Amino acid sequence: MKPVIEVNHLSCTYHDGTRALCEVSFQVAEGECVGLLGPNGSGKSTLLLHLNGLLPEQPTSDGAVRIHGQPVTDTNLLEVRRQVGLLFQDPDDQLFCATVAEDVAFGPVQLGLRGAALEERIDHCLARVGLTGFGHRATHHLSHGEKRRACLAGVLACEPSVLVLDEPTSDLDPRGRREFKALLREIPATKLIATHDLEMVVELCSRVIILDQGRVVAQGPTADLLGDEPLMLAHGLERPHILQHRHPHVLRPGPTA
Ligand code: ADP
């Protein structure tokens, strides 16, 4: 199937000399939901920021990142950001308007939506994330789970074809996690999810990519990689309980699955 996300030999070094990504290559096909795993500091967030050109230190990636075949460069950032919705790790970094409705409206307003169409879009997206009636609420008074859902409503309001999520279930209680996973399952966009929540990965992702020290160390079908205990332990991860009763089936496909 046609790749929606293409990353080819992407490297990134921060100003202080920290090498965050080294020759990272992978593809994600249309409609796929792929888990991005790796220990803290392995480069997951840095990689996600590249997908919609949000890295101020490196505004262009020299064609190393393509979305729907279009290189992510300074000149087409607007178009890329229209396609790629990024859910930040910390909802407080994403919510910046006084009320929930204003926040959800921000993206569509940038895209030119006004009047009744805008109101409809806001209501539709709030309903989609289970926040009907929350439009007038102050963003800073929401619970953590509500903040996450408000952020997702704001992302969905731009109707992205690609959803990139950074630790979307961290800090959620079990019910919040369940509800959020159910929400994600219903969204048909192509998804790349950076997470330590391996249960979510087993439930939602058909494929995973494992990063360690800025490099892709494995990628392939979820059950194969997550069931490979030596691989998981070698990269600061663990075989999830949900797979403990299954026999490990070790298979490590090549760089493009
Ligand atoms: P992860 O999301 O997997 O925890 P990050 O992408 O946040 O990994 O970090 C990858 C590496 O880049 C780490 O060594 C981290 O300390 C470093 N890093 C992240 N952001 C910056 C920054 N703004 N300046 C310098 N180093 C950074």
PDB file of C-alpha atoms and ligand atoms in Angstrom:
ATOM      1  CA  MET A   1       0.000   0.000   0.000  1.00  0.00           C
ATOM      2  CA  LYS A   2       1.101   3.595  -0.624  1.00  0.00           C
ATOM      3  CA  PRO A   3       3.174   4.973   2.269  1.00  0.00           C
ATOM      4  CA  VAL A   4       1.635   7.973   4.032  1.00  0.00           C
ATOM      5  CA  ILE A   5       4.644   8.561   6.285  1.00  0.00           C
ATOM      6  CA  GLU A   6       8.107   8.023   4.808  1.00  0.00           C
ATOM      7  CA  VAL A   7      11.241   8.612   6.844  1.00  0.00           C
ATOM      8  CA  ASN A   8      14.518   8.055   5.047  1.00  0.00           C
ATOM      9  CA  HIS A   9      17.891   8.222   6.793  1.00  0.00           C
ATOM     10  CA  LEU A  10      16.728  10.920   9.198  1.00  0.00           C
ATOM     11  CA  SER A  11      19.381  12.134  11.626  1.00  0.00           C
ATOM     12  CA  CYS A  12      19.110  14.933  14.186  1.00  0.00           C
ATOM     13  CA  THR A  13      21.666  16.552  16.442  1.00  0.00           C
ATOM     14  CA  TYR A  14      20.570  19.244  18.907  1.00  0.00           C
ATOM     15  CA  HIS A  15      22.540  22.476  19.290  1.00  0.00           C
ATOM     16  CA  ASP A  16      24.295  21.182  22.388  1.00  0.00           C
ATOM     17  CA  GLY A  17      25.687  18.273  20.372  1.00  0.00           C
ATOM     18  CA  THR A  18      23.203  15.629  21.580  1.00  0.00           C
ATOM     19  CA  ARG A  19      22.684  13.115  18.795  1.00  0.00           C
ATOM     20  CA  ALA A  20      18.953  12.363  19.097  1.00  0.00           C
ATOM     21  CA  LEU A  21      18.315  10.472  15.841  1.00  0.00           C
ATOM     22  CA  CYS A  22      20.710   8.520  13.665  1.00  0.00           C
ATOM     23  CA  GLU A  23      19.811   7.305  10.165  1.00  0.00           C
ATOM     24  CA  VAL A  24      16.209   6.522  11.059  1.00  0.00           C
ATOM     25  CA  SER A  25      14.194   4.948   8.226  1.00  0.00           C
ATOM     26  CA  PHE A  26      10.677   3.500   8.156  1.00  0.00           C
ATOM     27  CA  GLN A  27       7.347   3.808   6.401  1.00  0.00           C
ATOM     28  CA  VAL A  28       3.749   3.802   7.569  1.00  0.00           C
ATOM     29  CA  ALA A  29       1.032   2.838   5.091  1.00  0.00           C
ATOM     30  CA  GLU A  30      -2.380   4.437   4.786  1.00  0.00           C
ATOM     31  CA  GLY A  31      -4.704   3.402   7.634  1.00  0.00           C
ATOM     32  CA  GLU A  32      -1.980   1.638   9.625  1.00  0.00           C
ATOM     33  CA  CYS A  33      -1.661   2.127  13.369  1.00  0.00           C
ATOM     34  CA  VAL A  34       1.987   1.768  14.352  1.00  0.00           C
ATOM     35  CA  GLY A  35       3.498   1.846  17.846  1.00  0.00           C
ATOM     36  CA  LEU A  36       6.774   3.689  18.405  1.00  0.00           C
ATOM     37  CA  LEU A  37       8.599   2.139  21.364  1.00  0.00           C
ATOM     38  CA  GLY A  38      11.874   2.741  23.116  1.00  0.00           C
ATOM     39  CA  PRO A  39      13.322   3.693  26.478  1.00  0.00           C
ATOM     40  CA  ASN A  40      13.311   7.297  27.691  1.00  0.00           C
ATOM     41  CA  GLY A  41      15.683   9.415  25.665  1.00  0.00           C
ATOM     42  CA  SER A  42      15.661   7.060  22.677  1.00  0.00           C
ATOM     43  CA  GLY A  43      14.425   9.815  20.336  1.00  0.00           C
ATOM     44  CA  LYS A  44      10.678   9.161  20.089  1.00  0.00           C
ATOM     45  CA  SER A  45       9.538  12.743  20.751  1.00  0.00           C
ATOM     46  CA  THR A  46      12.256  14.175  18.528  1.00  0.00           C
ATOM     47  CA  LEU A  47      11.103  11.898  15.723  1.00  0.00           C
ATOM     48  CA  LEU A  48       7.437  12.859  16.133  1.00  0.00           C
ATOM     49  CA  LEU A  49       8.295  16.568  16.043  1.00  0.00           C
ATOM     50  CA  HIS A  50       9.970  16.032  12.673  1.00  0.00           C
ATOM     51  CA  LEU A  51       6.764  14.669  11.207  1.00  0.00           C
ATOM     52  CA  ASN A  52       5.128  18.065  11.109  1.00  0.00           C
ATOM     53  CA  GLY A  53       8.199  20.249  10.981  1.00  0.00           C
ATOM     54  CA  LEU A  54       7.924  21.381  14.594  1.00  0.00           C
ATOM     55  CA  LEU A  55      11.580  21.252  15.411  1.00  0.00           C
ATOM     56  CA  PRO A  56      12.767  24.859  15.557  1.00  0.00           C
ATOM     57  CA  GLU A  57      16.403  23.835  15.423  1.00  0.00           C
ATOM     58  CA  GLN A  58      15.884  21.959  12.161  1.00  0.00           C
ATOM     59  CA  PRO A  59      12.898  23.447  10.353  1.00  0.00           C
ATOM     60  CA  THR A  60      13.602  21.388   7.281  1.00  0.00           C
ATOM     61  CA  SER A  61      14.572  17.767   7.117  1.00  0.00           C
ATOM     62  CA  ASP A  62      16.017  17.876   3.586  1.00  0.00           C
ATOM     63  CA  GLY A  63      13.389  15.543   2.237  1.00  0.00           C
ATOM     64  CA  ALA A  64      14.183  12.869   4.823  1.00  0.00           C
ATOM     65  CA  VAL A  65      10.544  13.045   5.943  1.00  0.00           C
ATOM     66  CA  ARG A  66       7.689  12.821   3.469  1.00  0.00           C
ATOM     67  CA  ILE A  67       3.978  12.942   4.173  1.00  0.00           C
ATOM     68  CA  HIS A  68       1.784  11.678   1.329  1.00  0.00           C
ATOM     69  CA  GLY A  69       4.892  11.909  -0.828  1.00  0.00           C
ATOM     70  CA  GLN A  70       5.446  15.613  -0.029  1.00  0.00           C
ATOM     71  CA  PRO A  71       8.783  16.464   1.614  1.00  0.00           C
ATOM     72  CA  VAL A  72       8.454  18.286   4.946  1.00  0.00           C
ATOM     73  CA  THR A  73      10.217  21.552   4.165  1.00  0.00           C
ATOM     74  CA  ASP A  74       9.883  25.213   5.124  1.00  0.00           C
ATOM     75  CA  THR A  75       7.848  25.920   2.013  1.00  0.00           C
ATOM     76  CA  ASN A  76       5.084  23.391   2.583  1.00  0.00           C
ATOM     77  CA  LEU A  77       4.809  23.360   6.371  1.00  0.00           C
ATOM     78  CA  LEU A  78       1.229  24.655   6.286  1.00  0.00           C
ATOM     79  CA  GLU A  79       0.105  21.831   4.043  1.00  0.00           C
ATOM     80  CA  VAL A  80       1.985  19.262   6.138  1.00  0.00           C
ATOM     81  CA  ARG A  81       0.414  20.565   9.346  1.00  0.00           C
ATOM     82  CA  ARG A  82      -3.002  20.357   7.758  1.00  0.00           C
ATOM     83  CA  GLN A  83      -2.345  16.651   7.129  1.00  0.00           C
ATOM     84  CA  VAL A  84      -0.525  15.737  10.338  1.00  0.00           C
ATOM     85  CA  GLY A  85      -2.223  16.205  13.708  1.00  0.00           C
ATOM     86  CA  LEU A  86       0.214  15.996  16.616  1.00  0.00           C
ATOM     87  CA  LEU A  87      -0.980  15.278  20.133  1.00  0.00           C
ATOM     88  CA  PHE A  88       1.669  16.515  22.558  1.00  0.00           C
ATOM     89  CA  GLN A  89       2.836  14.482  25.523  1.00  0.00           C
ATOM     90  CA  ASP A  90       1.717  17.157  27.996  1.00  0.00           C
ATOM     91  CA  PRO A  91      -1.814  18.520  27.389  1.00  0.00           C
ATOM     92  CA  ASP A  92      -0.764  21.780  29.069  1.00  0.00           C
ATOM     93  CA  ASP A  93       1.673  22.366  26.196  1.00  0.00           C
ATOM     94  CA  GLN A  94      -1.188  22.021  23.723  1.00  0.00           C
ATOM     95  CA  LEU A  95      -4.106  23.852  25.352  1.00  0.00           C
ATOM     96  CA  PHE A  96      -3.518  27.583  25.304  1.00  0.00           C
ATOM     97  CA  CYS A  97      -6.945  29.232  24.922  1.00  0.00           C
ATOM     98  CA  ALA A  98      -9.187  30.248  27.812  1.00  0.00           C
ATOM     99  CA  THR A  99     -12.079  27.948  26.958  1.00  0.00           C
ATOM    100  CA  VAL A 100     -12.381  24.491  25.425  1.00  0.00           C
ATOM    101  CA  ALA A 101     -14.403  25.780  22.448  1.00  0.00           C
ATOM    102  CA  GLU A 102     -11.819  28.475  21.667  1.00  0.00           C
ATOM    103  CA  ASP A 103      -9.091  25.898  21.797  1.00  0.00           C
ATOM    104  CA  VAL A 104     -10.869  23.462  19.500  1.00  0.00           C
ATOM    105  CA  ALA A 105     -11.669  26.358  17.129  1.00  0.00           C
ATOM    106  CA  PHE A 106      -8.071  27.523  16.861  1.00  0.00           C
ATOM    107  CA  GLY A 107      -6.934  25.113  14.137  1.00  0.00           C
ATOM    108  CA  PRO A 108     -10.031  25.329  11.916  1.00  0.00           C
ATOM    109  CA  VAL A 109      -9.952  29.154  12.153  1.00  0.00           C
ATOM    110  CA  GLN A 110      -6.368  29.073  10.873  1.00  0.00           C
ATOM    111  CA  LEU A 111      -7.676  26.951   8.010  1.00  0.00           C
ATOM    112  CA  GLY A 112     -10.319  29.584   7.203  1.00  0.00           C
ATOM    113  CA  LEU A 113     -13.428  28.083   8.773  1.00  0.00           C
ATOM    114  CA  ARG A 114     -15.949  30.615  10.150  1.00  0.00           C
ATOM    115  CA  GLY A 115     -19.562  31.009  11.331  1.00  0.00           C
ATOM    116  CA  ALA A 116     -21.997  28.098  11.433  1.00  0.00           C
ATOM    117  CA  ALA A 117     -19.540  25.694   9.795  1.00  0.00           C
ATOM    118  CA  LEU A 118     -17.025  26.456  12.551  1.00  0.00           C
ATOM    119  CA  GLU A 119     -19.613  25.979  15.317  1.00  0.00           C
ATOM    120  CA  GLU A 120     -20.665  22.696  13.747  1.00  0.00           C
ATOM    121  CA  ARG A 121     -17.072  21.492  13.546  1.00  0.00           C
ATOM    122  CA  ILE A 122     -16.469  22.365  17.222  1.00  0.00           C
ATOM    123  CA  ASP A 123     -19.637  20.607  18.383  1.00  0.00           C
ATOM    124  CA  HIS A 124     -18.919  17.582  16.235  1.00  0.00           C
ATOM    125  CA  CYS A 125     -15.368  17.191  17.536  1.00  0.00           C
ATOM    126  CA  LEU A 126     -16.353  17.698  21.173  1.00  0.00           C
ATOM    127  CA  ALA A 127     -19.049  15.051  20.754  1.00  0.00           C
ATOM    128  CA  ARG A 128     -16.556  12.714  19.120  1.00  0.00           C
ATOM    129  CA  VAL A 129     -14.290  12.812  22.180  1.00  0.00           C
ATOM    130  CA  GLY A 130     -17.159  12.671  24.681  1.00  0.00           C
ATOM    131  CA  LEU A 131     -16.974  16.343  25.721  1.00  0.00           C
ATOM    132  CA  THR A 132     -20.388  17.555  24.554  1.00  0.00           C
ATOM    133  CA  GLY A 133     -21.336  20.605  26.622  1.00  0.00           C
ATOM    134  CA  PHE A 134     -17.724  21.334  27.639  1.00  0.00           C
ATOM    135  CA  GLY A 135     -17.248  24.191  25.143  1.00  0.00           C
ATOM    136  CA  HIS A 136     -17.633  26.982  27.712  1.00  0.00           C
ATOM    137  CA  ARG A 137     -15.418  25.297  30.311  1.00  0.00           C
ATOM    138  CA  ALA A 138     -12.067  26.827  31.252  1.00  0.00           C
ATOM    139  CA  THR A 139      -9.292  24.625  29.863  1.00  0.00           C
ATOM    140  CA  HIS A 140      -7.206  24.959  33.032  1.00  0.00           C
ATOM    141  CA  HIS A 141     -10.053  23.590  35.170  1.00  0.00           C
ATOM    142  CA  LEU A 142     -10.380  20.322  33.266  1.00  0.00           C
ATOM    143  CA  SER A 143      -9.231  17.015  34.723  1.00  0.00           C
ATOM    144  CA  HIS A 144      -6.191  15.435  33.125  1.00  0.00           C
ATOM    145  CA  GLY A 145      -8.303  12.975  31.131  1.00  0.00           C
ATOM    146  CA  GLU A 146     -10.607  15.775  29.962  1.00  0.00           C
ATOM    147  CA  LYS A 147      -7.590  17.842  28.918  1.00  0.00           C
ATOM    148  CA  ARG A 148      -6.317  14.945  26.805  1.00  0.00           C
ATOM    149  CA  ARG A 149      -9.688  14.610  25.128  1.00  0.00           C
ATOM    150  CA  ALA A 150      -9.943  18.380  24.567  1.00  0.00           C
ATOM    151  CA  CYS A 151      -6.517  18.263  22.898  1.00  0.00           C
ATOM    152  CA  LEU A 152      -7.666  15.397  20.694  1.00  0.00           C
ATOM    153  CA  ALA A 153     -10.801  17.369  19.753  1.00  0.00           C
ATOM    154  CA  GLY A 154      -8.581  20.295  18.716  1.00  0.00           C
ATOM    155  CA  VAL A 155      -6.412  18.000  16.604  1.00  0.00           C
ATOM    156  CA  LEU A 156      -9.402  16.272  14.987  1.00  0.00           C
ATOM    157  CA  ALA A 157     -10.984  19.658  14.236  1.00  0.00           C
ATOM    158  CA  CYS A 158      -8.370  20.139  11.500  1.00  0.00           C
ATOM    159  CA  GLU A 159      -9.397  16.798   9.966  1.00  0.00           C
ATOM    160  CA  PRO A 160      -5.860  15.411   9.675  1.00  0.00           C
ATOM    161  CA  SER A 161      -5.215  12.275   7.658  1.00  0.00           C
ATOM    162  CA  VAL A 162      -2.301  11.372   9.932  1.00  0.00           C
ATOM    163  CA  LEU A 163      -2.383  11.329  13.726  1.00  0.00           C
ATOM    164  CA  VAL A 164       0.873  11.404  15.634  1.00  0.00           C
ATOM    165  CA  LEU A 165       0.528  10.841  19.364  1.00  0.00           C
ATOM    166  CA  ASP A 166       3.174  11.252  22.047  1.00  0.00           C
ATOM    167  CA  GLU A 167       2.408   9.149  25.147  1.00  0.00           C
ATOM    168  CA  PRO A 168      -1.359   9.652  24.831  1.00  0.00           C
ATOM    169  CA  THR A 169      -2.302   7.446  27.799  1.00  0.00           C
ATOM    170  CA  SER A 170       0.400   8.389  30.295  1.00  0.00           C
ATOM    171  CA  ASP A 171      -1.038   9.859  33.531  1.00  0.00           C
ATOM    172  CA  LEU A 172      -4.537   8.575  32.746  1.00  0.00           C
ATOM    173  CA  ASP A 173      -6.356   6.395  35.266  1.00  0.00           C
ATOM    174  CA  PRO A 174      -7.508   2.933  34.064  1.00  0.00           C
ATOM    175  CA  ARG A 175     -10.937   4.167  32.993  1.00  0.00           C
ATOM    176  CA  GLY A 176      -9.440   7.194  31.250  1.00  0.00           C
ATOM    177  CA  ARG A 177      -7.009   4.890  29.441  1.00  0.00           C
ATOM    178  CA  ARG A 178      -9.796   2.553  28.350  1.00  0.00           C
ATOM    179  CA  GLU A 179     -11.916   5.436  27.081  1.00  0.00           C
ATOM    180  CA  PHE A 180      -9.016   7.049  25.279  1.00  0.00           C
ATOM    181  CA  LYS A 181      -8.034   3.799  23.566  1.00  0.00           C
ATOM    182  CA  ALA A 182     -11.639   3.291  22.443  1.00  0.00           C
ATOM    183  CA  LEU A 183     -11.603   6.804  20.989  1.00  0.00           C
ATOM    184  CA  LEU A 184      -8.379   6.187  19.105  1.00  0.00           C
ATOM    185  CA  ARG A 185      -9.691   2.914  17.726  1.00  0.00           C
ATOM    186  CA  GLU A 186     -12.607   4.743  16.127  1.00  0.00           C
ATOM    187  CA  ILE A 187     -10.446   7.313  14.340  1.00  0.00           C
ATOM    188  CA  PRO A 188      -9.682   6.064  10.834  1.00  0.00           C
ATOM    189  CA  ALA A 189      -6.558   8.227  10.306  1.00  0.00           C
ATOM    190  CA  THR A 190      -3.117   6.693   9.821  1.00  0.00           C
ATOM    191  CA  LYS A 191      -1.577   6.652  13.317  1.00  0.00           C
ATOM    192  CA  LEU A 192       1.884   6.618  14.835  1.00  0.00           C
ATOM    193  CA  ILE A 193       1.801   6.321  18.626  1.00  0.00           C
ATOM    194  CA  ALA A 194       4.879   6.801  20.814  1.00  0.00           C
ATOM    195  CA  THR A 195       4.164   5.061  24.091  1.00  0.00           C
ATOM    196  CA  HIS A 196       5.223   2.897  27.011  1.00  0.00           C
ATOM    197  CA  ASP A 197       1.666   1.549  27.271  1.00  0.00           C
ATOM    198  CA  LEU A 198       2.283  -1.881  25.786  1.00  0.00           C
ATOM    199  CA  GLU A 199      -1.262  -3.058  26.427  1.00  0.00           C
ATOM    200  CA  MET A 200      -2.483  -0.260  24.193  1.00  0.00           C
ATOM    201  CA  VAL A 201       0.076  -1.251  21.587  1.00  0.00           C
ATOM    202  CA  VAL A 202      -1.158  -4.846  21.624  1.00  0.00           C
ATOM    203  CA  GLU A 203      -4.756  -3.671  21.354  1.00  0.00           C
ATOM    204  CA  LEU A 204      -4.358  -0.969  18.692  1.00  0.00           C
ATOM    205  CA  CYS A 205      -1.136  -1.381  16.743  1.00  0.00           C
ATOM    206  CA  SER A 206      -0.558  -3.971  14.046  1.00  0.00           C
ATOM    207  CA  ARG A 207       3.120  -3.103  13.852  1.00  0.00           C
ATOM    208  CA  VAL A 208       5.803  -1.566  16.053  1.00  0.00           C
ATOM    209  CA  ILE A 209       9.079   0.269  15.575  1.00  0.00           C
ATOM    210  CA  ILE A 210      11.626   0.119  18.389  1.00  0.00           C
ATOM    211  CA  LEU A 211      14.078   2.982  18.819  1.00  0.00           C
ATOM    212  CA  ASP A 212      17.129   2.903  21.046  1.00  0.00           C
ATOM    213  CA  GLN A 213      19.776   5.621  21.253  1.00  0.00           C
ATOM    214  CA  GLY A 214      18.275   7.326  18.224  1.00  0.00           C
ATOM    215  CA  ARG A 215      18.386   4.253  15.980  1.00  0.00           C
ATOM    216  CA  VAL A 216      15.698   1.880  14.746  1.00  0.00           C
ATOM    217  CA  VAL A 217      16.730  -1.420  16.310  1.00  0.00           C
ATOM    218  CA  ALA A 218      13.717  -3.496  15.204  1.00  0.00           C
ATOM    219  CA  GLN A 219      10.416  -3.151  13.408  1.00  0.00           C
ATOM    220  CA  GLY A 220       7.747  -5.676  12.590  1.00  0.00           C
ATOM    221  CA  PRO A 221       4.406  -7.166  13.642  1.00  0.00           C
ATOM    222  CA  THR A 222       3.414  -6.274  17.211  1.00  0.00           C
ATOM    223  CA  ALA A 223       3.025  -9.803  18.607  1.00  0.00           C
ATOM    224  CA  ASP A 224       6.373 -10.892  17.163  1.00  0.00           C
ATOM    225  CA  LEU A 225       8.421  -8.054  18.617  1.00  0.00           C
ATOM    226  CA  LEU A 226       6.612  -7.639  21.922  1.00  0.00           C
ATOM    227  CA  GLY A 227       6.714 -11.407  22.432  1.00  0.00           C
ATOM    228  CA  ASP A 228      10.483 -11.431  21.929  1.00  0.00           C
ATOM    229  CA  GLU A 229      11.592 -11.060  25.535  1.00  0.00           C
ATOM    230  CA  PRO A 230      15.369 -10.852  24.905  1.00  0.00           C
ATOM    231  CA  LEU A 231      14.768  -8.097  22.327  1.00  0.00           C
ATOM    232  CA  MET A 232      12.464  -6.170  24.650  1.00  0.00           C
ATOM    233  CA  LEU A 233      14.814  -6.460  27.644  1.00  0.00           C
ATOM    234  CA  ALA A 234      17.820  -5.478  25.549  1.00  0.00           C
ATOM    235  CA  HIS A 235      16.147  -2.165  24.785  1.00  0.00           C
ATOM    236  CA  GLY A 236      14.828  -1.193  28.203  1.00  0.00           C
ATOM    237  CA  LEU A 237      11.353  -2.615  27.565  1.00  0.00           C
ATOM    238  CA  GLU A 238       9.514  -5.691  28.797  1.00  0.00           C
ATOM    239  CA  ARG A 239       7.243  -8.329  27.408  1.00  0.00           C
ATOM    240  CA  PRO A 240       3.725  -7.138  28.292  1.00  0.00           C
ATOM    241  CA  HIS A 241       1.627  -9.249  30.684  1.00  0.00           C
ATOM    242  CA  ILE A 242      -1.080  -9.461  28.077  1.00  0.00           C
ATOM    243  CA  LEU A 243       1.306 -11.598  25.968  1.00  0.00           C
ATOM    244  CA  GLN A 244       2.791 -13.619  28.855  1.00  0.00           C
ATOM    245  CA  HIS A 245       0.640 -16.668  28.171  1.00  0.00           C
ATOM    246  CA  ARG A 246       1.556 -16.780  24.491  1.00  0.00           C
ATOM    247  CA  HIS A 247       4.566 -18.568  23.095  1.00  0.00           C
ATOM    248  CA  PRO A 248       7.247 -16.180  21.937  1.00  0.00           C
ATOM    249  CA  HIS A 249       7.518 -16.265  18.186  1.00  0.00           C
ATOM    250  CA  VAL A 250      10.734 -14.609  17.264  1.00  0.00           C
ATOM    251  CA  LEU A 251      10.717 -12.915  13.913  1.00  0.00           C
ATOM    252  CA  ARG A 252      12.463  -9.731  13.090  1.00  0.00           C
ATOM    253  CA  PRO A 253      11.485  -8.406   9.671  1.00  0.00           C
ATOM    254  CA  GLY A 254      13.790  -6.096   7.778  1.00  0.00           C
ATOM    255  CA  PRO A 255      13.773  -2.297   7.928  1.00  0.00           C
ATOM    256  CA  THR A 256      10.592  -1.890   5.910  1.00  0.00           C
ATOM    257  CA  ALA A 257       7.713  -4.107   6.874  1.00  0.00           C
TER     258      ALA A 257
HETATM  259  P1  ADP B   1      12.184  10.165  24.064  1.00  0.00           P
HETATM  260  O1  ADP B   1      10.981  10.873  23.530  1.00  0.00           O
HETATM  261  O2  ADP B   1      12.357   8.789  23.501  1.00  0.00           O
HETATM  262  O3  ADP B   1      12.269  10.188  25.562  1.00  0.00           O
HETATM  263  P2  ADP B   1      13.631  12.498  23.132  1.00  0.00           P
HETATM  264  O4  ADP B   1      13.381  12.676  21.692  1.00  0.00           O
HETATM  265  O5  ADP B   1      12.893  13.364  24.096  1.00  0.00           O
HETATM  266  O6  ADP B   1      13.467  10.960  23.526  1.00  0.00           O
HETATM  267  O7  ADP B   1      15.180  12.719  23.414  1.00  0.00           O
HETATM  268  C1  ADP B   1      16.202  12.115  22.619  1.00  0.00           C
HETATM  269  C2  ADP B   1      17.548  12.675  23.078  1.00  0.00           C
HETATM  270  O8  ADP B   1      17.604  14.046  22.730  1.00  0.00           O
HETATM  271  C3  ADP B   1      17.762  12.602  24.583  1.00  0.00           C
HETATM  272  O9  ADP B   1      19.131  12.356  24.807  1.00  0.00           O
HETATM  273  C4  ADP B   1      17.381  13.977  25.060  1.00  0.00           C
HETATM  274  O10 ADP B   1      18.070  14.304  26.246  1.00  0.00           O
HETATM  275  C5  ADP B   1      17.821  14.846  23.894  1.00  0.00           C
HETATM  276  N1  ADP B   1      17.023  16.072  23.729  1.00  0.00           N
HETATM  277  C6  ADP B   1      15.678  16.177  23.593  1.00  0.00           C
HETATM  278  N2  ADP B   1      15.303  17.465  23.424  1.00  0.00           N
HETATM  279  C7  ADP B   1      16.451  18.196  23.449  1.00  0.00           C
HETATM  280  C8  ADP B   1      16.747  19.590  23.320  1.00  0.00           C
HETATM  281  N3  ADP B   1      15.790  20.496  23.114  1.00  0.00           N
HETATM  282  N4  ADP B   1      18.034  19.975  23.405  1.00  0.00           N
HETATM  283  C9  ADP B   1      19.034  19.057  23.595  1.00  0.00           C
HETATM  284  N5  ADP B   1      18.822  17.722  23.717  1.00  0.00           N
HETATM  285  C10 ADP B   1      17.540  17.300  23.641  1.00  0.00           C
END
